[in-house]
PDB file of C-alpha atoms and ligand atoms in Angstrom:
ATOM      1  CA  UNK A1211       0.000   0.000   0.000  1.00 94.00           C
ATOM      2  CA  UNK A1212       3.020   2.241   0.875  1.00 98.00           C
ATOM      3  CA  UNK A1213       5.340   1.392  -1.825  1.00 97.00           C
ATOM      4  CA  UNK A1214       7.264   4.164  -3.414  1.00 97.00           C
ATOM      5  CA  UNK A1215       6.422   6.341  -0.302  1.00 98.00           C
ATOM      6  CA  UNK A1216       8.608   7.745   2.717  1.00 98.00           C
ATOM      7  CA  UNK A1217       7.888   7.456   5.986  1.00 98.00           C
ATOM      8  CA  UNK A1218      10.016   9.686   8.531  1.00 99.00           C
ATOM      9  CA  UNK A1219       9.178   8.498  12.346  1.00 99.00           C
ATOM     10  CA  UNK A1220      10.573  10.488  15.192  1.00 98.00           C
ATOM     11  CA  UNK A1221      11.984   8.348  18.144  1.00 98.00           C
ATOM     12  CA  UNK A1222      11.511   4.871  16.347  1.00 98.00           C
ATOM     13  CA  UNK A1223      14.695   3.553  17.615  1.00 98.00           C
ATOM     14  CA  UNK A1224      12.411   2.062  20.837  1.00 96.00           C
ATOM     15  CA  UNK A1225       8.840   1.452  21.449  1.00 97.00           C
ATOM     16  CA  UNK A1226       5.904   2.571  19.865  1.00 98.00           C
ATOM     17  CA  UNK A1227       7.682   4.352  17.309  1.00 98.00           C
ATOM     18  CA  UNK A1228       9.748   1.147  16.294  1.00 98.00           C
ATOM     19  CA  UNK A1229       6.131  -0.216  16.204  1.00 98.00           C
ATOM     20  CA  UNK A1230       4.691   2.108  13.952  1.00 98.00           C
ATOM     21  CA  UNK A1231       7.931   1.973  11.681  1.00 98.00           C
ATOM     22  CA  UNK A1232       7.886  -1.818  10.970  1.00 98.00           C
ATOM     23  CA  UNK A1233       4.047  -1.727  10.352  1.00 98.00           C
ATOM     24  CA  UNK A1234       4.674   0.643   7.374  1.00 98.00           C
ATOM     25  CA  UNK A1235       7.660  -1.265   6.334  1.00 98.00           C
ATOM     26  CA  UNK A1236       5.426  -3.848   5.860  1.00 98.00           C
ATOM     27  CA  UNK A1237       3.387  -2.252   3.659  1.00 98.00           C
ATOM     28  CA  UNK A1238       6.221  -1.238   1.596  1.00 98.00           C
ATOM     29  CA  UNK A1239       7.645   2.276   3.004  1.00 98.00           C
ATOM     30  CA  UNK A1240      11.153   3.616   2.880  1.00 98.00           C
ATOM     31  CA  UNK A1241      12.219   4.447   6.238  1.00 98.00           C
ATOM     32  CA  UNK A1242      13.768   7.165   7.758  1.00 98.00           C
ATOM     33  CA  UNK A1243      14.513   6.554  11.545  1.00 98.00           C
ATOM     34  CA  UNK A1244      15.310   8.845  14.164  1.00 98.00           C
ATOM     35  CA  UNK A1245      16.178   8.785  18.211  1.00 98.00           C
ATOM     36  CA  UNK A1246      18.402   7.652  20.651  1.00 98.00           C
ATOM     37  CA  UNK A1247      19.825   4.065  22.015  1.00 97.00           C
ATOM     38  CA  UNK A1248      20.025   1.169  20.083  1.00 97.00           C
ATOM     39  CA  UNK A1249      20.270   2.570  16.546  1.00 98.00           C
ATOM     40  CA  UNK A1250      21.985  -0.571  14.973  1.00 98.00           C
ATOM     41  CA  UNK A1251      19.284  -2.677  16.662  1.00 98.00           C
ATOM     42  CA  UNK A1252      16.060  -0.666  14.782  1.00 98.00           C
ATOM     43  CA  UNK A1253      17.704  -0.341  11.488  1.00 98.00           C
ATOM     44  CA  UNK A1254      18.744  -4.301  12.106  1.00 98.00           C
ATOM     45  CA  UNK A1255      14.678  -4.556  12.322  1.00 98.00           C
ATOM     46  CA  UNK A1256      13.220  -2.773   9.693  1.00 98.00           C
ATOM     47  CA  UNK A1257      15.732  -3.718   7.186  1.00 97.00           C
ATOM     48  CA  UNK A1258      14.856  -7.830   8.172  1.00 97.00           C
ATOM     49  CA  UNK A1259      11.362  -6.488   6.676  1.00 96.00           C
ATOM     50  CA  UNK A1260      12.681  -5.546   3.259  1.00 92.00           C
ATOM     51  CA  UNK A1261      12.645  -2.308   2.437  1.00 89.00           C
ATOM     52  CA  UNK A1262      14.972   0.656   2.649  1.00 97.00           C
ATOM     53  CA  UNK A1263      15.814   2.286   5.231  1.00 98.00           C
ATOM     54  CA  UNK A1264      18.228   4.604   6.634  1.00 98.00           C
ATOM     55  CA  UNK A1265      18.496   6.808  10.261  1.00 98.00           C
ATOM     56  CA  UNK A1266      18.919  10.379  10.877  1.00 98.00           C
ATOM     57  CA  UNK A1267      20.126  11.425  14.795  1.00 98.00           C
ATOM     58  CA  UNK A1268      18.263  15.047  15.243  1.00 99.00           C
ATOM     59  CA  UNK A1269      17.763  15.686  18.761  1.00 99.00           C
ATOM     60  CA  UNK A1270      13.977  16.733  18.471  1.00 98.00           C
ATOM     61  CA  UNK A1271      15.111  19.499  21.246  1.00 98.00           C
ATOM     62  CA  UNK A1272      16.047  21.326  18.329  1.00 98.00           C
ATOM     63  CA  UNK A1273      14.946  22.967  15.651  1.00 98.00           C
ATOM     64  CA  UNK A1274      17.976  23.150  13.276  1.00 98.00           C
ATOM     65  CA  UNK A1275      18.673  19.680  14.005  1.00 99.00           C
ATOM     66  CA  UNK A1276      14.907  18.854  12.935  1.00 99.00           C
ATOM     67  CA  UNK A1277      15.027  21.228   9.893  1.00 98.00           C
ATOM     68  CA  UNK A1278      18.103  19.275   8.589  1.00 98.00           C
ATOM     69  CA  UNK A1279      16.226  15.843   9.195  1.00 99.00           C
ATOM     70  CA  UNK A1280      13.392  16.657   7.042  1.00 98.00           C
ATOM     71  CA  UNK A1281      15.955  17.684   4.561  1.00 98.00           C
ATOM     72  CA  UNK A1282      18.491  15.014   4.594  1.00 98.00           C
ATOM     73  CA  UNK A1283      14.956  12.523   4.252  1.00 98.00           C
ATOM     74  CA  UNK A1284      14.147  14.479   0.971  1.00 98.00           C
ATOM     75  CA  UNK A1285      17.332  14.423  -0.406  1.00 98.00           C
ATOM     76  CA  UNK A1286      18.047  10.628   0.223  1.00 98.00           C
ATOM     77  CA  UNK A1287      14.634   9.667  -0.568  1.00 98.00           C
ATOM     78  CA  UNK A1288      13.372  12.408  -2.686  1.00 98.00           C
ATOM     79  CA  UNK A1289      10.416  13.043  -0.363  1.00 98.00           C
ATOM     80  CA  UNK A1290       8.318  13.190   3.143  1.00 98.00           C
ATOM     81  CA  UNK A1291       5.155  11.506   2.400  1.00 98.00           C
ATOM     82  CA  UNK A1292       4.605   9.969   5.864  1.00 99.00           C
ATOM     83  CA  UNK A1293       5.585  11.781   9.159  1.00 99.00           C
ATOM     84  CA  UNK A1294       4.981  10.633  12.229  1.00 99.00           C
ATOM     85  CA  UNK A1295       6.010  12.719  15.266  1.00 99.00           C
ATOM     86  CA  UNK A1296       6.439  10.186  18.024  1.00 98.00           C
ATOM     87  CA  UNK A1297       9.595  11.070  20.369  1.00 98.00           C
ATOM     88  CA  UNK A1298       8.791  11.654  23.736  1.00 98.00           C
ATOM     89  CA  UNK A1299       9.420  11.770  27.220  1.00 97.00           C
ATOM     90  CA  UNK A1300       7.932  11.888  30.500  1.00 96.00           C
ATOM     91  CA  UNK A1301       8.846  13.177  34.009  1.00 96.00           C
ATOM     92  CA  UNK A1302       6.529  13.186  36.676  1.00 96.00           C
ATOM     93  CA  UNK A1303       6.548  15.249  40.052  1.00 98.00           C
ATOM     94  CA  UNK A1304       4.219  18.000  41.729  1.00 98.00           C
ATOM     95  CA  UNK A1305       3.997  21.075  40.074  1.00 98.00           C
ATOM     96  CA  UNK A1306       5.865  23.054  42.445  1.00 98.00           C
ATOM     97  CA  UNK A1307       8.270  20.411  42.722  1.00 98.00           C
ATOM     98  CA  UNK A1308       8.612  20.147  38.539  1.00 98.00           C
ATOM     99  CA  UNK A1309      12.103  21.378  37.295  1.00 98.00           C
ATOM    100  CA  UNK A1310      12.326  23.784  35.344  1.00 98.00           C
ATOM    101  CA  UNK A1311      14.627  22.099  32.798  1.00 98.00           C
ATOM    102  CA  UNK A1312      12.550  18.868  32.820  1.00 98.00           C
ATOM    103  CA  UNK A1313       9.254  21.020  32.190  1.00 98.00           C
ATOM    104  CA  UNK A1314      11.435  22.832  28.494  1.00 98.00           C
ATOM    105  CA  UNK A1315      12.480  19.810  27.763  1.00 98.00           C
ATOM    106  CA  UNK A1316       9.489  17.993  27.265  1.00 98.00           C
ATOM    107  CA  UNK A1317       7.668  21.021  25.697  1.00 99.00           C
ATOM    108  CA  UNK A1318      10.621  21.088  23.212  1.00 99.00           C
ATOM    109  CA  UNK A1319      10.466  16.753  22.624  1.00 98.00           C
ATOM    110  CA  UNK A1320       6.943  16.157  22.900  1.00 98.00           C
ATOM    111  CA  UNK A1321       4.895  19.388  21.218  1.00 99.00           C
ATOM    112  CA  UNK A1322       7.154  21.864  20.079  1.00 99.00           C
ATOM    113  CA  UNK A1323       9.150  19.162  17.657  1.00 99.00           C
ATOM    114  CA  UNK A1324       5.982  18.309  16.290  1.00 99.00           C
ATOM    115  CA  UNK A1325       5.222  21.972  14.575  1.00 99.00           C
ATOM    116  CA  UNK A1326       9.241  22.161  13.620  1.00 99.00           C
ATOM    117  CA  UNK A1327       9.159  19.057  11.742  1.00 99.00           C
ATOM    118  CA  UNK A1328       5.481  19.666  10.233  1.00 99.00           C
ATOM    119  CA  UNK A1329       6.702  23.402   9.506  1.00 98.00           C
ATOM    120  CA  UNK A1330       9.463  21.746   7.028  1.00 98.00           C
ATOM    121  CA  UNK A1331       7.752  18.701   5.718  1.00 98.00           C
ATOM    122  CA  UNK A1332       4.532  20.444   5.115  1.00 98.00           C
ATOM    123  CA  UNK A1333       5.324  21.955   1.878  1.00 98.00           C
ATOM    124  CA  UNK A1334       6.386  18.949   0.406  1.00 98.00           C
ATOM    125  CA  UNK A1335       3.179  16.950   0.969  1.00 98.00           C
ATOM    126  CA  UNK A1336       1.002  20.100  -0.674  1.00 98.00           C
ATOM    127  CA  UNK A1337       3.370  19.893  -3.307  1.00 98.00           C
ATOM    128  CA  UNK A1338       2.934  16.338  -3.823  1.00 98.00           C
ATOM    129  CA  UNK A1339      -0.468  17.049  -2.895  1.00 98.00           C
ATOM    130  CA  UNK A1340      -0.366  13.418  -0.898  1.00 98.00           C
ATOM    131  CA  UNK A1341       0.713  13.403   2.883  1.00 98.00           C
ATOM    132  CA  UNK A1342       0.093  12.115   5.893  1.00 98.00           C
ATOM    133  CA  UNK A1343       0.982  13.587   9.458  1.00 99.00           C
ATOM    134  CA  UNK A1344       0.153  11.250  12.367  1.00 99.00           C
ATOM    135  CA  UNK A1345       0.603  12.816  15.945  1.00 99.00           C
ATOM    136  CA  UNK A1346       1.691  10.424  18.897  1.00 98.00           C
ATOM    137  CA  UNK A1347      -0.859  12.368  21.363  1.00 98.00           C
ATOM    138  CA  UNK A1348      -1.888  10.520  24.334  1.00 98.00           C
ATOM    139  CA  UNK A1349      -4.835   9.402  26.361  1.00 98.00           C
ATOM    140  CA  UNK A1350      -2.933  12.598  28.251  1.00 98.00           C
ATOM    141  CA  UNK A1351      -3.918  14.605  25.002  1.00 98.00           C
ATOM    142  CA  UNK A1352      -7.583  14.199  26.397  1.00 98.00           C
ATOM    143  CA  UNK A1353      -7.828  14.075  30.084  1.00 98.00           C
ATOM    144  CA  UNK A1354      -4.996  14.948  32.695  1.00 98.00           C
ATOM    145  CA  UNK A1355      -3.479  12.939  35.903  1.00 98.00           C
ATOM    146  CA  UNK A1356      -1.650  14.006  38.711  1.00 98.00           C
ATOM    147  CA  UNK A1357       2.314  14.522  38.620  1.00 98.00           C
ATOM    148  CA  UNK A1358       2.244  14.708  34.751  1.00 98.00           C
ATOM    149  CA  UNK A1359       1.582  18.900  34.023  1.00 98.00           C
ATOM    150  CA  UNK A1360       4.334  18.769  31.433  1.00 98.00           C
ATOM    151  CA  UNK A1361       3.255  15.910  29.789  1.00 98.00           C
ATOM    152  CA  UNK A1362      -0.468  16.480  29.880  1.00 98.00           C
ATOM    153  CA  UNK A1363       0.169  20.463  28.642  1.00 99.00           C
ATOM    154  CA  UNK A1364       2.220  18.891  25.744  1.00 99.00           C
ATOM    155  CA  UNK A1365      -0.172  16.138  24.861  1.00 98.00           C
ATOM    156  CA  UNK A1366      -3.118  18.351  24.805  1.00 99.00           C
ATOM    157  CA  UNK A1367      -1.129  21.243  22.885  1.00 99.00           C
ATOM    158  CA  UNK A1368      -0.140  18.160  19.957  1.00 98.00           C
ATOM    159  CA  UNK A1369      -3.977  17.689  19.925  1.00 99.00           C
ATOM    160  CA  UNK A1370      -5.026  21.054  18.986  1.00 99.00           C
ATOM    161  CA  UNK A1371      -1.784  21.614  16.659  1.00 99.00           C
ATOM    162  CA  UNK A1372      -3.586  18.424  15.118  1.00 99.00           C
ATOM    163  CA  UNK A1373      -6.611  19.885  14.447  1.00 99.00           C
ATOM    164  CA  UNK A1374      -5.322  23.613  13.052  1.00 99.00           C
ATOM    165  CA  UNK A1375      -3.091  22.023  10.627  1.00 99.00           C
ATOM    166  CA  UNK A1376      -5.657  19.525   9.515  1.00 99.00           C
ATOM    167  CA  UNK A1377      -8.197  22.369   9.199  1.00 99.00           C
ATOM    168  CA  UNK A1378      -5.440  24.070   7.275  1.00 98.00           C
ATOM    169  CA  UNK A1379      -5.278  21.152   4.797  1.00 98.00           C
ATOM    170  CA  UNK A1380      -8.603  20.229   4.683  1.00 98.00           C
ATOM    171  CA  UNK A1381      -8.909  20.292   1.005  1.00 98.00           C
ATOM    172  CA  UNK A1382      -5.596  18.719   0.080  1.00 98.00           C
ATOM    173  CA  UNK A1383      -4.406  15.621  -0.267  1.00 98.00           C
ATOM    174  CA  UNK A1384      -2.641  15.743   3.091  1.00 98.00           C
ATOM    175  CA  UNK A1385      -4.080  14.323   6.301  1.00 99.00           C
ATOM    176  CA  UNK A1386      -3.112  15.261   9.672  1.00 99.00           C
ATOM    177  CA  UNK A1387      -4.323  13.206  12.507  1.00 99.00           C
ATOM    178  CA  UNK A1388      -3.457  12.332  16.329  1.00 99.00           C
ATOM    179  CA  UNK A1389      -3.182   9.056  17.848  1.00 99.00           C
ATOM    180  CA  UNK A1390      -3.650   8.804  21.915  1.00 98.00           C
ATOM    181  CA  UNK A1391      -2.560   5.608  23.085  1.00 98.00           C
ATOM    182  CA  UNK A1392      -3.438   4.276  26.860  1.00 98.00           C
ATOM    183  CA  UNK A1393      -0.868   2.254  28.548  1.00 98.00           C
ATOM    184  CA  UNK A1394       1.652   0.405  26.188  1.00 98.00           C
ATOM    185  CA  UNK A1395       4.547  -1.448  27.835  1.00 97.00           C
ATOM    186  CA  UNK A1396       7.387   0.860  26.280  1.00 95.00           C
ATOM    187  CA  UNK A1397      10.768   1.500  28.278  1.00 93.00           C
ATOM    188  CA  UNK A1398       8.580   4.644  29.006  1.00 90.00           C
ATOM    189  CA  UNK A1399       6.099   2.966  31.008  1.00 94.00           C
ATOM    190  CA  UNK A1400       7.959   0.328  32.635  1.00 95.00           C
ATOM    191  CA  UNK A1401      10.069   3.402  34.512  1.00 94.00           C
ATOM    192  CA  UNK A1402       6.690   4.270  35.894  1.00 93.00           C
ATOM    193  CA  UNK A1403       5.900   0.506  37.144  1.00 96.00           C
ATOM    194  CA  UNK A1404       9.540   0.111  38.236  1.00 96.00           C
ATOM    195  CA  UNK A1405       8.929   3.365  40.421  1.00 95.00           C
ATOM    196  CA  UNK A1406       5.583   2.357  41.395  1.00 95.00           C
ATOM    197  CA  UNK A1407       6.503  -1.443  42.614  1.00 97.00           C
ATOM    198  CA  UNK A1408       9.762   0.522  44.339  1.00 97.00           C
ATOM    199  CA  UNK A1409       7.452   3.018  46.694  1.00 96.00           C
ATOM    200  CA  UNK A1410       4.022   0.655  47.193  1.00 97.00           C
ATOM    201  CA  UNK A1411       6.774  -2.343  47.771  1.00 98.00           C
ATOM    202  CA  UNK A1412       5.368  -4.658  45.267  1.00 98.00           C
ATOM    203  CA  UNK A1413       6.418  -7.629  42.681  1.00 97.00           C
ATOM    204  CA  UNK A1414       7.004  -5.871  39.209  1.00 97.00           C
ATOM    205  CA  UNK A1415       3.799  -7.813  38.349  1.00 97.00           C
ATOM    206  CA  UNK A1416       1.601  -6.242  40.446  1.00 98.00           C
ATOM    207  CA  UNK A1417       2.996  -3.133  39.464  1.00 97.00           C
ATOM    208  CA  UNK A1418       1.345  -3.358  36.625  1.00 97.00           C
ATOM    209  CA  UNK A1419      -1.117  -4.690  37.908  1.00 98.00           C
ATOM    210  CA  UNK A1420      -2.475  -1.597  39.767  1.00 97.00           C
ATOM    211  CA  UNK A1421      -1.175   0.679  37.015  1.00 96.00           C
ATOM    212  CA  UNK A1422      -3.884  -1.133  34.327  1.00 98.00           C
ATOM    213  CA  UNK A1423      -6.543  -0.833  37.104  1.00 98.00           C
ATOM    214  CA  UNK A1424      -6.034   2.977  37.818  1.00 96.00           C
ATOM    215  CA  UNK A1425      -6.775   4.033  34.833  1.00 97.00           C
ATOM    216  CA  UNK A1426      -7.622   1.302  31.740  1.00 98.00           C
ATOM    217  CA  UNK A1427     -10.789  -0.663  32.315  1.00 98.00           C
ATOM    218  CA  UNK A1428      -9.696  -3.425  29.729  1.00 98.00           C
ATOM    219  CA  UNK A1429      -6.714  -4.156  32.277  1.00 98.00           C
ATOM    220  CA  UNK A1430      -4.890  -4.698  29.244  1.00 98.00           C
ATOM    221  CA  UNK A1431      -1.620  -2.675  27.818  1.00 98.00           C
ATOM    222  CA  UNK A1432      -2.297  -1.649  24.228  1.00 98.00           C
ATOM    223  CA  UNK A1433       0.783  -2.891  21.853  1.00 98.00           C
ATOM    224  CA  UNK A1434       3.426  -0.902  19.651  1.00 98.00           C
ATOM    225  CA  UNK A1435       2.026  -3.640  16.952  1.00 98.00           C
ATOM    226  CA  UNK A1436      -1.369  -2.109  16.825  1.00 98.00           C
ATOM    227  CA  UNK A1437      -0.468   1.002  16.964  1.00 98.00           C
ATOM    228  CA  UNK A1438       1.074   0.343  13.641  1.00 98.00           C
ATOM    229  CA  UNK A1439      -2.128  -1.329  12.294  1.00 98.00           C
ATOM    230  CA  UNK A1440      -4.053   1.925  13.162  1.00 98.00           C
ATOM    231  CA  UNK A1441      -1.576   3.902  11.164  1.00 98.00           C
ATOM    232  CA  UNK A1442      -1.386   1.697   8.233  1.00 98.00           C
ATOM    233  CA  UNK A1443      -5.089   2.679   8.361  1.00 98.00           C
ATOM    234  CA  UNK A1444      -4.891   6.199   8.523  1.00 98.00           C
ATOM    235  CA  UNK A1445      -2.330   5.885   5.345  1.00 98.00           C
ATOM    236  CA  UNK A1446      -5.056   4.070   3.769  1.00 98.00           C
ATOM    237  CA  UNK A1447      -6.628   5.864   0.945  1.00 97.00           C
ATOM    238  CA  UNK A1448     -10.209   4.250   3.158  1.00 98.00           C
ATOM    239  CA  UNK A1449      -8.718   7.351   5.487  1.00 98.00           C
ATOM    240  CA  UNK A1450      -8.521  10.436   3.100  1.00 98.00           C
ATOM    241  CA  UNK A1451     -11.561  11.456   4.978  1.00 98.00           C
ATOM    242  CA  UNK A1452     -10.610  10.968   8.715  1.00 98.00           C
ATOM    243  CA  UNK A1453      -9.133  14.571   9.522  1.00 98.00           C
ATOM    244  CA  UNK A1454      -8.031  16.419  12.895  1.00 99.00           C
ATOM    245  CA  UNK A1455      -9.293  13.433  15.235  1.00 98.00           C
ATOM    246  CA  UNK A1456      -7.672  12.551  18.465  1.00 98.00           C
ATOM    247  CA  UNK A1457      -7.866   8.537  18.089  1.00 98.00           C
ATOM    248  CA  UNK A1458      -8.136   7.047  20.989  1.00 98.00           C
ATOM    249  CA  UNK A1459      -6.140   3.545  21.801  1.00 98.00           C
ATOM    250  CA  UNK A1460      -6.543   3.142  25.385  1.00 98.00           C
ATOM    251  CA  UNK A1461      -8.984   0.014  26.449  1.00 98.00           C
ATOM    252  CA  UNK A1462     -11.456   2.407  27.882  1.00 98.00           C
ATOM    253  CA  UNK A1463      -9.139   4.837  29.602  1.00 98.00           C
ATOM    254  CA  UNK A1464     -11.202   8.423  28.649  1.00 98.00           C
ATOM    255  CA  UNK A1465     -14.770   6.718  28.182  1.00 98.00           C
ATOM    256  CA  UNK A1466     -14.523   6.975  31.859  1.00 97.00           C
TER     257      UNK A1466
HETATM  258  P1  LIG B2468      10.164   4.988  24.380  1.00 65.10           P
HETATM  259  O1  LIG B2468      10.930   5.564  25.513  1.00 65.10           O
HETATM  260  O2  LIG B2468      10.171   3.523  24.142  1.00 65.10           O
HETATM  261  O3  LIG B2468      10.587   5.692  23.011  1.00 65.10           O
HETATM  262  C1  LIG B2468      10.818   7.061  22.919  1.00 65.10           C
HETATM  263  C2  LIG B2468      11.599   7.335  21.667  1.00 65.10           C
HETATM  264  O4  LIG B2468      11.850   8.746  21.582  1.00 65.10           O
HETATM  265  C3  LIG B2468      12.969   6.642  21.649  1.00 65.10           C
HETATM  266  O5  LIG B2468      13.269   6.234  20.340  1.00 65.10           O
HETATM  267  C4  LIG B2468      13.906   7.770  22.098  1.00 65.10           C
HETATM  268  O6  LIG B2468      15.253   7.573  21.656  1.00 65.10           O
HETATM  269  C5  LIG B2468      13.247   8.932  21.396  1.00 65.10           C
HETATM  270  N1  LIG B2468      13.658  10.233  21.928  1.00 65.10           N
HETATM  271  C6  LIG B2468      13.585  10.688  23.200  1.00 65.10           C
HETATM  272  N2  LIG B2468      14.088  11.924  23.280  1.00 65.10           N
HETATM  273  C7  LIG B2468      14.504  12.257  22.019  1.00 65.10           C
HETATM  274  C8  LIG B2468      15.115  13.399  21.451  1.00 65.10           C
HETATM  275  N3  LIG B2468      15.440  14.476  22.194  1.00 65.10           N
HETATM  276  N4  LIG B2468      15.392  13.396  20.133  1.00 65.10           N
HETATM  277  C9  LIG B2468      15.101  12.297  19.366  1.00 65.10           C
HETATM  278  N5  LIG B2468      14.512  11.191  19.847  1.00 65.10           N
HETATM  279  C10 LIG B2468      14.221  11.177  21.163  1.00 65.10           C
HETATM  280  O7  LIG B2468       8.678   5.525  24.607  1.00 65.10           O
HETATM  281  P2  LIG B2468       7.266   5.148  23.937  1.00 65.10           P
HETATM  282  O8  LIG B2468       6.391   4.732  25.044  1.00 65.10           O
HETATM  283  O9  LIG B2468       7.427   4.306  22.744  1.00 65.10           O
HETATM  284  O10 LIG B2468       6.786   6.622  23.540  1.00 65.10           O
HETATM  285  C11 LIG B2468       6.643   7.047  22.201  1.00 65.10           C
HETATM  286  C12 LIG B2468       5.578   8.131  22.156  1.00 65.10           C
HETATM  287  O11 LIG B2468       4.324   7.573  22.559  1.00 65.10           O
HETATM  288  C13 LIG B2468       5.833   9.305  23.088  1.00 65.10           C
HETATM  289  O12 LIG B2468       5.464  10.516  22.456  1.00 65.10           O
HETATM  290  C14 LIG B2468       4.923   9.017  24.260  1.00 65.10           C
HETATM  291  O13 LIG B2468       4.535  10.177  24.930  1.00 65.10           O
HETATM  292  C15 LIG B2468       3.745   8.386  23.541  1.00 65.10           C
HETATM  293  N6  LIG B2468       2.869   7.594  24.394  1.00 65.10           N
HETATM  294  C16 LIG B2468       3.351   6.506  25.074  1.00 65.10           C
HETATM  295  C17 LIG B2468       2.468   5.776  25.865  1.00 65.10           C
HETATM  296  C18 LIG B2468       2.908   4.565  26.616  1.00 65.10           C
HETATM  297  O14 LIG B2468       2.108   4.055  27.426  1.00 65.10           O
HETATM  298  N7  LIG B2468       4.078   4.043  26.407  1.00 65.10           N
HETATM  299  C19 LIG B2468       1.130   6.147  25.957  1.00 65.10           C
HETATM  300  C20 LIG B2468       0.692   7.256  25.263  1.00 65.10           C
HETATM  301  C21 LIG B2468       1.574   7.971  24.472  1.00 65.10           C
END
């Protein structure tokens, strides 16, 4: 379905974003990687699926470095036709207790890189007049918890960017859409159940456990894999109608 298309997915060296990357392998997608850790590791996945691929190492702190992504994808590729803005992080304290430096930083990763990287691969897609923009949001893009301000204010800002540029679009060829995921066992996550089993004193298990039962009735994590199913839809021509929605993927999390 994807062949002779490029996808470019933020922070898909890990998690979700490795997910979402081998899904549209599979359907025949050149790949552009991005993020931190074990680089060799996600290229050493994608390739085994078939297709190109290649990595770029832009800190999605900053701009420049994002700017030059976008453009090193076009020139090895010769376009953008697939973006998906996934890297993130997460830090959770009070907000008086919230650094200062922790709060910029995930601004800059998780909402700001977002509009940097849809600022410069925009044009292309309009061009082309064929794109597709999905937005890692969160069930956080939606409703808030405790501990999380950055993260929630970030999450709920990548909704509404969402919905201005796919108003902005509307017309075109070019999609823009956000995808808010509930738990998913990512290195992400299991820092919050490795914290959690550390203060209540409990099995790693039963970490879990209680995190499922705080907040996702199906007491089940959603996985990277269909999170890639979900945008393989979206890509889907069945999609060129689904614009500016905040797609839910969290076993009953914000139905409550
Ligand atoms: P993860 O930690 O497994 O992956 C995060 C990715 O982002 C990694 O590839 C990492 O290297 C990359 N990254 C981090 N900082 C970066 C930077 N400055 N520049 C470039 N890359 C950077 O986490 P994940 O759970 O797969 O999270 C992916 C996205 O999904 C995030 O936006 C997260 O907020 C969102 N999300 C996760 C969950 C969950 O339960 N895991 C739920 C909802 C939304």
């Amino acid at each position: 379905m994807l062949e002779g298309k490029t996808a470019l997915v933020t922070g898909s060296t890990s998690g979700i974003g490795l997910g979402i990357a081998c899904a549209l392998a599979r359907q025949g997608a050149r790949l552009m990687l991005n993020g931190f850790g074990d680089v060799e590791g996600a290229l050493a996945t994608v390739r085994a699926l078939g297709g190109e691929v290649d990595y770029h190492g832009a800190d999605m702190s900053k701009p420049a470095e994002i700017a030059a992504m976008v453009a090193a994808c076009e020139t090895r590729f010769g376009s953008v036709d697939v973006l998906v803005n996934n890297a993130g992080i997460q830090h959770v304290a009070l907000v008086e207790d919230f650094p200062t430096e922790r709060w910029d930083a995930i601004i800059a990763i998780n909402l700001s890189s977002a509009f940097h990287a849809m600022h410069a691969a925009l044009p292309g897609m309009k061009a082309r007049n064929w794109g597709r923009v999905l937005n890692i949001a969160s069930a956080h893009g939606l409703v808030a918890s405790a501990g999380k301000s950055a993260y929630v204010a970030a999450k709920h800002g990548i909704v509404g960017l969402t919905k201005a540029a796919a108003l902005e679009t509307a017309t075109s060829g070019v999609t823009v859409n956000a995808i808010c995921p509930g738990w998913v066992l990512t290195p992400l996550v299991q820092k919050q159940v490795d914290a959690r089993a550390a203060a209540e004193g409990v099995s790693n298990d039963e970490a879990k456990r209680r995190l499922l039962a705080d907040k996702q009735p199906s007491l089940q994590f959603t996985t990277p894999e269909e999170l890639g199913e979900l945008a393989v839809f979206l890509c889907s021509a069945a999609a060129q109608n689904v614009r500016g929605v905040a797609w839910a993927v969290d076993g009953g999390w914000v139905a409550q």
